[in-house]
Coordinates of C-alpha atoms and ligand atoms in Angstrom, one line a residue:
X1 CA 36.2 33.0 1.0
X2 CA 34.4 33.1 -2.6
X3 CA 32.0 30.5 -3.3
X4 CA 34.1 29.5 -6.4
X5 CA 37.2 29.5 -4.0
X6 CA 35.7 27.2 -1.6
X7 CA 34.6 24.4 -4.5
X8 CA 37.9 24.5 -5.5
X9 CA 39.3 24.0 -2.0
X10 CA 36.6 20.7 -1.9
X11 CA 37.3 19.4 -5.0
X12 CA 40.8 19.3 -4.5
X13 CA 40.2 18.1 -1.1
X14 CA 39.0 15.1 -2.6
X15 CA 41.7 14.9 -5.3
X16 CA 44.1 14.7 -2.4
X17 CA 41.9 12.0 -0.1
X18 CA 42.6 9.5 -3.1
X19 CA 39.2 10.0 -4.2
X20 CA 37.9 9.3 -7.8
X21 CA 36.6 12.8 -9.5
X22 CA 33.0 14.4 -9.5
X23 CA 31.2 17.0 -9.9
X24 CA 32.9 20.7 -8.5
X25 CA 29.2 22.1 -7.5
X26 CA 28.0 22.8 -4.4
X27 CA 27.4 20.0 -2.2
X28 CA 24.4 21.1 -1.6
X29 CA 23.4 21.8 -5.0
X30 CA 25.1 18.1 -5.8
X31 CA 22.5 16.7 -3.1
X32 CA 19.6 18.4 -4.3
X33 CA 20.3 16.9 -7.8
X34 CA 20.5 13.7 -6.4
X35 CA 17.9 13.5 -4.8
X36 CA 15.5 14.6 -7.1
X37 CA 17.3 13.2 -10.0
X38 CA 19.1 10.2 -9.4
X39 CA 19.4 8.7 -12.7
X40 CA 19.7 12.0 -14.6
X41 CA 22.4 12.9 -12.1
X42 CA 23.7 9.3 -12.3
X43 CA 24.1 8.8 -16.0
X44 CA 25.6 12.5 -16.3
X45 CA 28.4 11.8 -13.5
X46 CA 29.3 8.3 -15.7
X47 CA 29.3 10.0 -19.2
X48 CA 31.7 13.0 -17.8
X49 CA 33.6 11.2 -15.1
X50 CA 33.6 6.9 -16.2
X51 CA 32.6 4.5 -13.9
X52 CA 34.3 5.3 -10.9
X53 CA 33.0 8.8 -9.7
X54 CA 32.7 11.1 -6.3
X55 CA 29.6 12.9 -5.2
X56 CA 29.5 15.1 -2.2
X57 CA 26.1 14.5 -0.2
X58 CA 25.0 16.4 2.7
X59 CA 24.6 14.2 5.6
X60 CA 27.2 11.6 4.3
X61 CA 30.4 13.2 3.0
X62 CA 32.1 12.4 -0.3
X63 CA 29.8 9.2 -1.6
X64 CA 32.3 6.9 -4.0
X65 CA 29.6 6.1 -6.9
X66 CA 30.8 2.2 -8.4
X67 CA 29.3 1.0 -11.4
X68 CA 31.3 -0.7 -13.9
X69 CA 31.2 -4.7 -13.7
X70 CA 34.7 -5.4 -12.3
X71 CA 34.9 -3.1 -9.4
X72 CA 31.3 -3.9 -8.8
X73 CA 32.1 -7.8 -8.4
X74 CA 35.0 -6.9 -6.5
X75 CA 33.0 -4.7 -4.0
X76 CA 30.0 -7.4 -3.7
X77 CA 31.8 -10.1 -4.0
X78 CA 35.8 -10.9 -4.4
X79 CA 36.4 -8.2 -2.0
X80 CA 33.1 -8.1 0.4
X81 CA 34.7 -8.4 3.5
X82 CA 36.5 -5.1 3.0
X83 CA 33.2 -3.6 3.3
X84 CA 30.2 -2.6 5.7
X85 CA 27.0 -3.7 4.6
X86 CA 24.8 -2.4 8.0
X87 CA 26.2 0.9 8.7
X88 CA 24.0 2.5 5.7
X89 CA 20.9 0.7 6.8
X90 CA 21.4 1.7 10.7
X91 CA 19.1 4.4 9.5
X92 CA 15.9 2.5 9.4
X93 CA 16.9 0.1 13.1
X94 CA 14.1 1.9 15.0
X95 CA 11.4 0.3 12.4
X96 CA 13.2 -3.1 11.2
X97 CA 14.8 -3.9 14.7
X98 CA 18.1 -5.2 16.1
X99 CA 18.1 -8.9 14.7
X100 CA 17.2 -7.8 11.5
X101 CA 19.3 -9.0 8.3
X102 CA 19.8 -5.4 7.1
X103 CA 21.8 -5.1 10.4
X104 CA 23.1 -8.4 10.6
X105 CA 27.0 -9.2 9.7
X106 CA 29.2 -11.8 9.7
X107 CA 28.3 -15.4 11.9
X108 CA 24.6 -13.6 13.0
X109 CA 24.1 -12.9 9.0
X110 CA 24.4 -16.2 7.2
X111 CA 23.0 -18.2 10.3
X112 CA 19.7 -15.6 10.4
X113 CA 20.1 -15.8 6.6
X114 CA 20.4 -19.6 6.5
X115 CA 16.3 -19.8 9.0
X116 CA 15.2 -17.4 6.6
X117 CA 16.7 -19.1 3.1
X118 CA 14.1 -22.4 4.0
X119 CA 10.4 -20.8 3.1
X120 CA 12.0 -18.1 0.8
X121 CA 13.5 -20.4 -1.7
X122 CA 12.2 -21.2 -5.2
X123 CA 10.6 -24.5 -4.5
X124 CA 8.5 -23.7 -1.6
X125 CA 7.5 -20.4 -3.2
X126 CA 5.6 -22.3 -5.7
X127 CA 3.3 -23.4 -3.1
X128 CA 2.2 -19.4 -2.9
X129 CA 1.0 -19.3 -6.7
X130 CA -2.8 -20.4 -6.5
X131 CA -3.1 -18.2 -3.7
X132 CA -1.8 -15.1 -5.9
X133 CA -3.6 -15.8 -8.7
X134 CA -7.0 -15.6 -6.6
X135 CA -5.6 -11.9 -4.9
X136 CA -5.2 -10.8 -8.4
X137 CA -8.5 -11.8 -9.1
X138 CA -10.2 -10.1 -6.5
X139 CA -8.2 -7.0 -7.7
X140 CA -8.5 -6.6 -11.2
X141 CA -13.0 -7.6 -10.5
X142 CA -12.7 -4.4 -9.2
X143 CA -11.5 -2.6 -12.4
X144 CA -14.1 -1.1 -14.6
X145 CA -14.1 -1.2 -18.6
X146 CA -13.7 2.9 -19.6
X147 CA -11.9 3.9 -16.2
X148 CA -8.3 4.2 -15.4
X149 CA -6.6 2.9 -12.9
X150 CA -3.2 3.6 -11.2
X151 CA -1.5 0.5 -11.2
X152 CA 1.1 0.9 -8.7
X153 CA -1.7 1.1 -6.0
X154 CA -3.5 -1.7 -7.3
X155 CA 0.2 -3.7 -7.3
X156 CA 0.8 -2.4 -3.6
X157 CA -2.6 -3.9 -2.5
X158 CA -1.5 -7.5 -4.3
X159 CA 1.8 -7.5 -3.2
X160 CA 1.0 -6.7 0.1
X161 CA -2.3 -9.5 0.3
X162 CA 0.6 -11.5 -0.6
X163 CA 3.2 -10.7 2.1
X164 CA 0.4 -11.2 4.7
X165 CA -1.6 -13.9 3.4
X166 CA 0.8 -16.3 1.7
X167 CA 4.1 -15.3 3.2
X168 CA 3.1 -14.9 6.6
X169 CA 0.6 -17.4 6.7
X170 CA -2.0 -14.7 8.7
X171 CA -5.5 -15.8 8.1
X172 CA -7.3 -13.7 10.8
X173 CA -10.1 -11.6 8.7
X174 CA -9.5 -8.6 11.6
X175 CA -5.9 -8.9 11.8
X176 CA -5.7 -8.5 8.1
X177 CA -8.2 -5.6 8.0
X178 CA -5.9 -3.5 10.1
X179 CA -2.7 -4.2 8.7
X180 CA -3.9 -3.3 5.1
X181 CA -4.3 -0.2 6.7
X182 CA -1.2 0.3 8.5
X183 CA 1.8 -1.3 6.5
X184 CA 1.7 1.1 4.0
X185 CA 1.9 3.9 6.8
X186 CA 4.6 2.4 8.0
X187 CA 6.7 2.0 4.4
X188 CA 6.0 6.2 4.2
X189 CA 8.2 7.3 6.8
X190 CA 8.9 11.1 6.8
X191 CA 12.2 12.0 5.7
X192 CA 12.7 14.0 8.2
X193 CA 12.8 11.2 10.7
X194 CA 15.2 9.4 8.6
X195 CA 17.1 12.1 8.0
X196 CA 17.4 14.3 11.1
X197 CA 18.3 12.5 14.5
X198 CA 17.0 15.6 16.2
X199 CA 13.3 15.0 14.7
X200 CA 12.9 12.0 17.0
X201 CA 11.3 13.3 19.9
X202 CA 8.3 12.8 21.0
X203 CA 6.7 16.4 21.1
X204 CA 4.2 15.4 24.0
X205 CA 2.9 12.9 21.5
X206 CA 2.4 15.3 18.5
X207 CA 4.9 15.1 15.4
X208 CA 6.0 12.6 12.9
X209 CA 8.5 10.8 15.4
X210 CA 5.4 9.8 18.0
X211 CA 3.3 9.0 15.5
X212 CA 5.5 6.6 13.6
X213 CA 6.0 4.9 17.1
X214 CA 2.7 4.7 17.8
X215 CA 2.1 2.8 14.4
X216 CA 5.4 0.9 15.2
X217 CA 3.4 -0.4 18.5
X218 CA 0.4 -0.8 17.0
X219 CA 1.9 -3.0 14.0
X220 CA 3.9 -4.8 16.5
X221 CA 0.6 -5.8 18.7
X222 CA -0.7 -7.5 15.8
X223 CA 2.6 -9.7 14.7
X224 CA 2.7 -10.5 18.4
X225 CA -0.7 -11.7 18.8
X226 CA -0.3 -13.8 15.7
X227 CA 2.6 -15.2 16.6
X228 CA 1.1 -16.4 20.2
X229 CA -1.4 -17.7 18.8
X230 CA 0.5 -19.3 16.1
X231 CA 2.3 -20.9 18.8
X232 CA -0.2 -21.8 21.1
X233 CA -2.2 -23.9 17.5
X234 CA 0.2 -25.3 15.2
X235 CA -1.3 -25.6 11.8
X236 CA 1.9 -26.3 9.2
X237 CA 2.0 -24.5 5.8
X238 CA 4.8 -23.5 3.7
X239 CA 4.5 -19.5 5.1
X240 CA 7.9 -18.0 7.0
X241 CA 6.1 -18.4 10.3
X242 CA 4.7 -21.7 9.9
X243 CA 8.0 -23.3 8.6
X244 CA 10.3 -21.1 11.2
X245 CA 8.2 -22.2 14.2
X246 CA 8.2 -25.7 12.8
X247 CA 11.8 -25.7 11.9
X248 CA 13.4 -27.5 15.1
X249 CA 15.7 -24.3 16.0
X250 CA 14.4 -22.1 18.8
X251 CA 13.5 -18.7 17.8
X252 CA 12.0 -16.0 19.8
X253 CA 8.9 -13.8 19.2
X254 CA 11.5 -10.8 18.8
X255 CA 13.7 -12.4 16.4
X256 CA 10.2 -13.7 14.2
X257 CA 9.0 -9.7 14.2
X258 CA 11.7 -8.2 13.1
X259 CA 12.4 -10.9 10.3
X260 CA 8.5 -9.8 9.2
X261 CA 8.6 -6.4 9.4
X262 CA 12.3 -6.9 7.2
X263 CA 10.2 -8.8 4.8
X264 CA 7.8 -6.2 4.7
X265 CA 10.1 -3.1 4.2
X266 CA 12.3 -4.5 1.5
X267 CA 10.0 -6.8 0.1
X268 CA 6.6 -5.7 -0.3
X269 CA 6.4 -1.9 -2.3
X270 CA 9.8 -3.2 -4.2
X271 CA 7.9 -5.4 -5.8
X272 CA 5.1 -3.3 -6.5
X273 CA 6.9 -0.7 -7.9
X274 CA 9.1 -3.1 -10.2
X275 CA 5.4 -4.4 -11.3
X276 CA 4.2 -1.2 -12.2
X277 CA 7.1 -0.3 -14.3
X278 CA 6.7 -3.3 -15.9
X279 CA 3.4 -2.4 -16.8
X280 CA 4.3 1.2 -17.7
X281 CA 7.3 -0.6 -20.1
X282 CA 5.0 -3.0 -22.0
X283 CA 2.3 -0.5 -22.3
X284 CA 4.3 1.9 -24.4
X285 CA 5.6 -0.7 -26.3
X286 CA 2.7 -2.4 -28.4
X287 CA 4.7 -5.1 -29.7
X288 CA 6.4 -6.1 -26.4
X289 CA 3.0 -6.0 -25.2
X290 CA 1.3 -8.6 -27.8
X291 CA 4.4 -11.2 -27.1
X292 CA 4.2 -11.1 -23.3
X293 CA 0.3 -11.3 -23.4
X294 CA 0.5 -14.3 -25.6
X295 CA 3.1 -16.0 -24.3
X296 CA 0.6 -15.6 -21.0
X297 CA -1.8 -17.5 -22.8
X298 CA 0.9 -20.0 -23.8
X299 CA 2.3 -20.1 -20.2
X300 CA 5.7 -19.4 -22.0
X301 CA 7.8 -18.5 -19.1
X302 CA 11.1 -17.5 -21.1
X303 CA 9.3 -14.7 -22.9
X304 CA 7.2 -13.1 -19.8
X305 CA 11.2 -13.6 -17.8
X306 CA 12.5 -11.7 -20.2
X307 CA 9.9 -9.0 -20.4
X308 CA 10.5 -8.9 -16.6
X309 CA 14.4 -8.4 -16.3
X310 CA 14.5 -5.9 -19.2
X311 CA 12.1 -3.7 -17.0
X312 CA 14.5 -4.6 -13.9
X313 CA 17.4 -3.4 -16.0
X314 CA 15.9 -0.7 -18.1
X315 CA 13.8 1.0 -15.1
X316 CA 15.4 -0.5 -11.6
X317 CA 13.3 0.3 -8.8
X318 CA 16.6 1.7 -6.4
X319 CA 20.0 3.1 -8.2
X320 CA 22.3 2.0 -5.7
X321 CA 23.5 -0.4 -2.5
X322 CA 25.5 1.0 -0.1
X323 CA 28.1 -0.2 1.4
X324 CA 31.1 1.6 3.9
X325 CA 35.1 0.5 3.2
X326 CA 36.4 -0.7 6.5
X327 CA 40.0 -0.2 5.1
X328 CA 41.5 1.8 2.2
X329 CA 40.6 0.1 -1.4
X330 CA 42.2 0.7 -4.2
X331 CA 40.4 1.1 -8.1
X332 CA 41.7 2.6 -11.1
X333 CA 44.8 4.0 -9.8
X334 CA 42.5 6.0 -6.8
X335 CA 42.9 5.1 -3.0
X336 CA 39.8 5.5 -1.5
X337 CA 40.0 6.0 2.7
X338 CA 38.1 3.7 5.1
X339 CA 35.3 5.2 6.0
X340 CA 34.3 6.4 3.2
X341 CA 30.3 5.3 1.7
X342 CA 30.4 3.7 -1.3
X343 CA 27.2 3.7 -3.3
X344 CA 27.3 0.1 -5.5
X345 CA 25.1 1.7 -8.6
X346 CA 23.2 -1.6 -10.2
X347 CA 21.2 1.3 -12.0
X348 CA 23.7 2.6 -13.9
X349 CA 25.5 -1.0 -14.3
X350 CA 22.4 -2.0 -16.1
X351 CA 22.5 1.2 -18.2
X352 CA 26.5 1.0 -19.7
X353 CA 26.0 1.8 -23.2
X354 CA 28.4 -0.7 -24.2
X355 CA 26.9 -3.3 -22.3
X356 CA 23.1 -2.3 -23.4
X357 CA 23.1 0.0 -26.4
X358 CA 20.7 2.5 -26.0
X359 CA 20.0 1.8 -22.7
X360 CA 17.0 3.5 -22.1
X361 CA 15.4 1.9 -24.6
X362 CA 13.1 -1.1 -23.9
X363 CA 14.1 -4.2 -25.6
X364 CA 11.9 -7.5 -25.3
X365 CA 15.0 -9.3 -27.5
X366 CA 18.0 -8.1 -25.2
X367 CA 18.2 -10.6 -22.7
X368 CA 19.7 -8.5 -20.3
X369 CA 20.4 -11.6 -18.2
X370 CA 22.6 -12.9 -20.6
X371 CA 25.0 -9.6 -20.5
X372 CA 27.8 -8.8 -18.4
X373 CA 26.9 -7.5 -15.4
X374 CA 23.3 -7.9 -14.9
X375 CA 22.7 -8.0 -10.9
X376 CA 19.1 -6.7 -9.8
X377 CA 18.9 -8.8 -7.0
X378 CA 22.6 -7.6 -5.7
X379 CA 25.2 -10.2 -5.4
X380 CA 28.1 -12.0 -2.6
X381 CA 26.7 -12.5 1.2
X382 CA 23.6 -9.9 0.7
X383 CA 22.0 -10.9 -2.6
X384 CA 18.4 -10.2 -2.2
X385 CA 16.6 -13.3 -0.3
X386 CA 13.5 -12.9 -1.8
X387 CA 14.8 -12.9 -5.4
X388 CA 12.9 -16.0 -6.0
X389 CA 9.7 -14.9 -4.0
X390 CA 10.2 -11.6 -6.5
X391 CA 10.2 -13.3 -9.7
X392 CA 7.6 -15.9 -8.7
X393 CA 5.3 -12.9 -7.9
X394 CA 6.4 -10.4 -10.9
X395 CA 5.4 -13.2 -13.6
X396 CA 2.4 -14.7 -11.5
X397 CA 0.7 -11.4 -11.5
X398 CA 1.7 -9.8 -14.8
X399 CA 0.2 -13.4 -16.5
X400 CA -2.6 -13.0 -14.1
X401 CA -3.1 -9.7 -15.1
X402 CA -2.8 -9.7 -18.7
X403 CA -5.0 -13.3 -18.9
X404 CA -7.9 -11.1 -17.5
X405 CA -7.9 -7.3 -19.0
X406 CA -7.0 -5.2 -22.2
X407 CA -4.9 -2.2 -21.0
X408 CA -3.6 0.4 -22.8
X409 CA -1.7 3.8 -21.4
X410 CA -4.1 6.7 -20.7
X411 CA -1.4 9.4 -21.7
X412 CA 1.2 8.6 -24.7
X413 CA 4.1 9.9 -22.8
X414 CA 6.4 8.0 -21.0
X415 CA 6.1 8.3 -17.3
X416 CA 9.2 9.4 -15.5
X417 CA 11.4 8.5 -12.5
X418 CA 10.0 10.4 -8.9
X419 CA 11.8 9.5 -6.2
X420 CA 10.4 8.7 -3.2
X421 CA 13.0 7.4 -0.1
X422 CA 15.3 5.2 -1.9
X423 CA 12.8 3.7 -4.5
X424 CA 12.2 5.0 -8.0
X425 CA 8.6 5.4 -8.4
X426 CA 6.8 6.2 -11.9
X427 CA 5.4 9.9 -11.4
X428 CA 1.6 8.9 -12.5
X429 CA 2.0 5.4 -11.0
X430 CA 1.4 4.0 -14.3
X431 CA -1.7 4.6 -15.3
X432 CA -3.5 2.5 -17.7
X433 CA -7.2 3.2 -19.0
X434 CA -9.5 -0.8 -19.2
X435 CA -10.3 -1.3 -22.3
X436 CA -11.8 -4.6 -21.5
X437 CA -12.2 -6.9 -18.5
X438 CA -12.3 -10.4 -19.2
X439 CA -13.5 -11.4 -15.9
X440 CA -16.6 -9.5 -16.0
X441 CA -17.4 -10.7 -19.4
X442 CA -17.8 -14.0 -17.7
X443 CA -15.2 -15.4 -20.4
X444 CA -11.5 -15.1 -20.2
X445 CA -10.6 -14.9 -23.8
X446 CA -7.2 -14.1 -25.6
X447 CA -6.5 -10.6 -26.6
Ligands
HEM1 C1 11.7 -6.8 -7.6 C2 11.8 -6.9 -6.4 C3 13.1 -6.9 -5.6 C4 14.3 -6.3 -5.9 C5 14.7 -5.6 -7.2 C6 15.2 -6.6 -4.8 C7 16.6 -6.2 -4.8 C8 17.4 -6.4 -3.7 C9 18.8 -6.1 -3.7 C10 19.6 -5.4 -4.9 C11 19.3 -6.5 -2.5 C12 20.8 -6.4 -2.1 C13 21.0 -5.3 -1.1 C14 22.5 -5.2 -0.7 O1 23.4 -5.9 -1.3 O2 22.8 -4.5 0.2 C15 18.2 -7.1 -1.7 C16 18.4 -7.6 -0.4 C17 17.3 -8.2 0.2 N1 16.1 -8.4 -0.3 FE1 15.3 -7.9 -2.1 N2 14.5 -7.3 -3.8 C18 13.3 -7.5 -4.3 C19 12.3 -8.2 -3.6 C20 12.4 -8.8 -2.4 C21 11.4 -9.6 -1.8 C22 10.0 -10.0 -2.4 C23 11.9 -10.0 -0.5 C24 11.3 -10.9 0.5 C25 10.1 -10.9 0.8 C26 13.2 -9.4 -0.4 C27 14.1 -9.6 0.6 C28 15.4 -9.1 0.7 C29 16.2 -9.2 1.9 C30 15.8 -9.9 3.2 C31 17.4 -8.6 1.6 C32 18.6 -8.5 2.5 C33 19.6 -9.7 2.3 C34 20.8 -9.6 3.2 O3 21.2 -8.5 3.7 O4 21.3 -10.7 3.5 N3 13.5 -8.7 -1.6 N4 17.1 -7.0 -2.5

């Protein structure tokens, strides 16, 4: 059989499953593209094929791309119950654990949502702020006028002072020292292990399967330590672990881990990396910049919000949520099997051209969360739980930030989208060069 014979066989394959249309390449070649080029591959599959289309992925069959904001309410919302939320997370079990949220449905998820929903929500997240401000400090003391500085690792070190200090309450200088050094081990997992079931096995102890399990152990000595002693000495607070342990309903040590280690893995680098985009955004746009850097001085929230969700919307830090049809589903005269994955694109939601004209473009006056279809925290039963936490931390930091140093970008060119697992990382992690640095003047002045 010809190569060419054998696309058309797949492509009419899916024609006849009842699935939407795609591209006819390779799947391989398809995979490739999307994996190294989500968004280019993404925004080329909606201009040829509209908002309902079909890749074909290695590893996961035909992949139902959604992204126009009816079929993406109904999905996430009208019609949730129809879907799978777990299933495309099972991948990740080994590190997150069984009573994790990610792999939580029905009566487990909402009441494991509902002890987690108390410390997470917008009022008690305000009691983190001080203690933000002073981790930014500490960070941006440490930037020198002249030199550039890549500020996705300086937002991964505040955003992860933050997980462990504010969120979890942990205090213990030693404790600390190690898991700075750890947790973002633990975020790199090799594809390969994700990937290939056959790549975890121990090797006699060598390989990336035993060594991920040895930082798995490691990580979870020090959560369990903390939490006995947390136990054993009461001491209140507004962090998950005080307020859980405190809350009245019994929860075990097992349960606690894997709601921190949750925290961590969807929390902590998203964050970062929607921080340094951010910066990389208001950097190339001089004007944007001035407004938000003022309206930090003016503690004018509407104006650094909006800076915020135009970078959410303009350069999202994933593409897609997944999601698997438990029974047929019908869209646009298509009728997709159960079974199949469908990939919920909020990426190219928040780029429809006739929702966001020019949607690459960066636009402090667009409002994006006034437009249809503008969910970057996901929406229905899994909306993101730390969507407050997020926004608290994005503006915190970016005023913090901007109060204390003059940045400007070190190159002219925009940076682009590398991929790394399912986040969207920008390729020089947003460099900026310090022009000036407030803090060591000894004055915090406006800019
Ligand atoms: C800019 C930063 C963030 C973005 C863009 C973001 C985005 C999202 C999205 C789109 C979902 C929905 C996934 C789905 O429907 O399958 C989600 C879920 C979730 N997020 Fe976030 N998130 C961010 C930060 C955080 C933070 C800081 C935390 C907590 C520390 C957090 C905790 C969670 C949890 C626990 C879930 C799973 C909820 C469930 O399945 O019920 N996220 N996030």
């Amino acid at each position: 059989m010809t190569g060419t014979t054998s696309r058309r066989r797949s492509w009419r394959a899916t024609r006849a499953a009842g699935l939407p249309p795609g591209p006819r390449w390779p799947a391989l070649v398809q995979t490739l593209v999307w994996v190294l080029a989500p968004v280019e591959f993404g925004r080329f599959c909606l201009r040829r094929y509209g908002p309902l289309f079909t890749a074909r992925i290695v590893g996961y069959g035909p992949v139902v791309h959604v992204c126009a904001p009816d079929t993406v309410h109904r999905v996430l919302r009208t019609e949730a119950d129809r879907f799978d939320a777990t299933k495309a997370n099972e991948v990740i079990r080994f590190v997150v654990g069984g009573h994790s949220l990610l792999l939580s449905a029905g009566a487990a998820h909402t009441a494991r949502r509902r002890v987690l929903m108390g410390p997470l929500h917008g009022a008690n997240v305000a009691r983190y702020v001080a203690l933000m401000e002073s981790i930014v400090e500490r960070e941006v003391r440490g930037w020198r006028v002249g030199e550039t500085v890549r500020l996705l690792e300086c937002c991964q070190r505040i955003t992860l002072e933050v997980m462990m200090r504010a969120v979890f309450g942990i205090t213990d200088s030693a404790r600390l020292a190690r898991l700075r050094l750890l947790v973002p081990r633990l975020l790199d997992i090799s594809p390969l292990v994700i990937l290939m079931p056959a790549a975890r096995r121990h090797f006699g102890g060598h390989g990336p399967w035993a060594r991920l399990h040895a930082l798995i152990t490691e990580v979870d000595g020090i959560i369990h330590a903390e939490l006995a002693e947390r136990r054993a000495t009461p001491r209140g607070g507004p962090d998950v672990v005080s307020v859980l342990l405190s809350s009245g309903e019994p929860v075990t040590d097992a349960e606690l881990r894997d709601h921190l280690v949750t925290l961590l893995a969807v929390g902590q680098e998203t964050t970062a990396t929607q921080l340094a985009w951010l910066f990389e955004r208001l950097l190339r746009c001089p004007g944007a910049l001035g407004a938000v850097t003022s309206a930090t001085h003016r503690g004018d929230r509407e104006v650094i919000d909006a800076a915020i969700n135009e970078a959410v919307r303009a350069r999202p830090t994933t593409m897609d949520v997944g999601r698997v049809a438990l029974e047929p589903w019908e869209a646009n005269g298509y009728r997709v099997p159960a079974g199949t994955l469908f990939a919920v694109s909020l990426g190219l939601l928040h780029r429809s051209p006739s929702a966001y004209p020019d949607p690459e473009r960066y636009d402090l006056d667009r409002c994006p969360v006034r437009g249809p279809g503008f969910l970057p925290f996901g929406a229905g039963s899994h909306r993101c739980l730390g969507a407050s936490l997020a926004m608290t931390e994005m503006r915190t930091i970016v005023a913090a930030v901007l109060r204390s140093v003059r940045l400007e970008p070190d190159r002219p060119a925009a940076e682009w989208a590398r991929p790394k697992g399912p986040m969207l990382l920008p390729h020089r992690g947003a460099s900026a060069r310090v022009v000036a640095n407030h803090l060591l003047d000894g004055v915090a002045r406006s800019c």
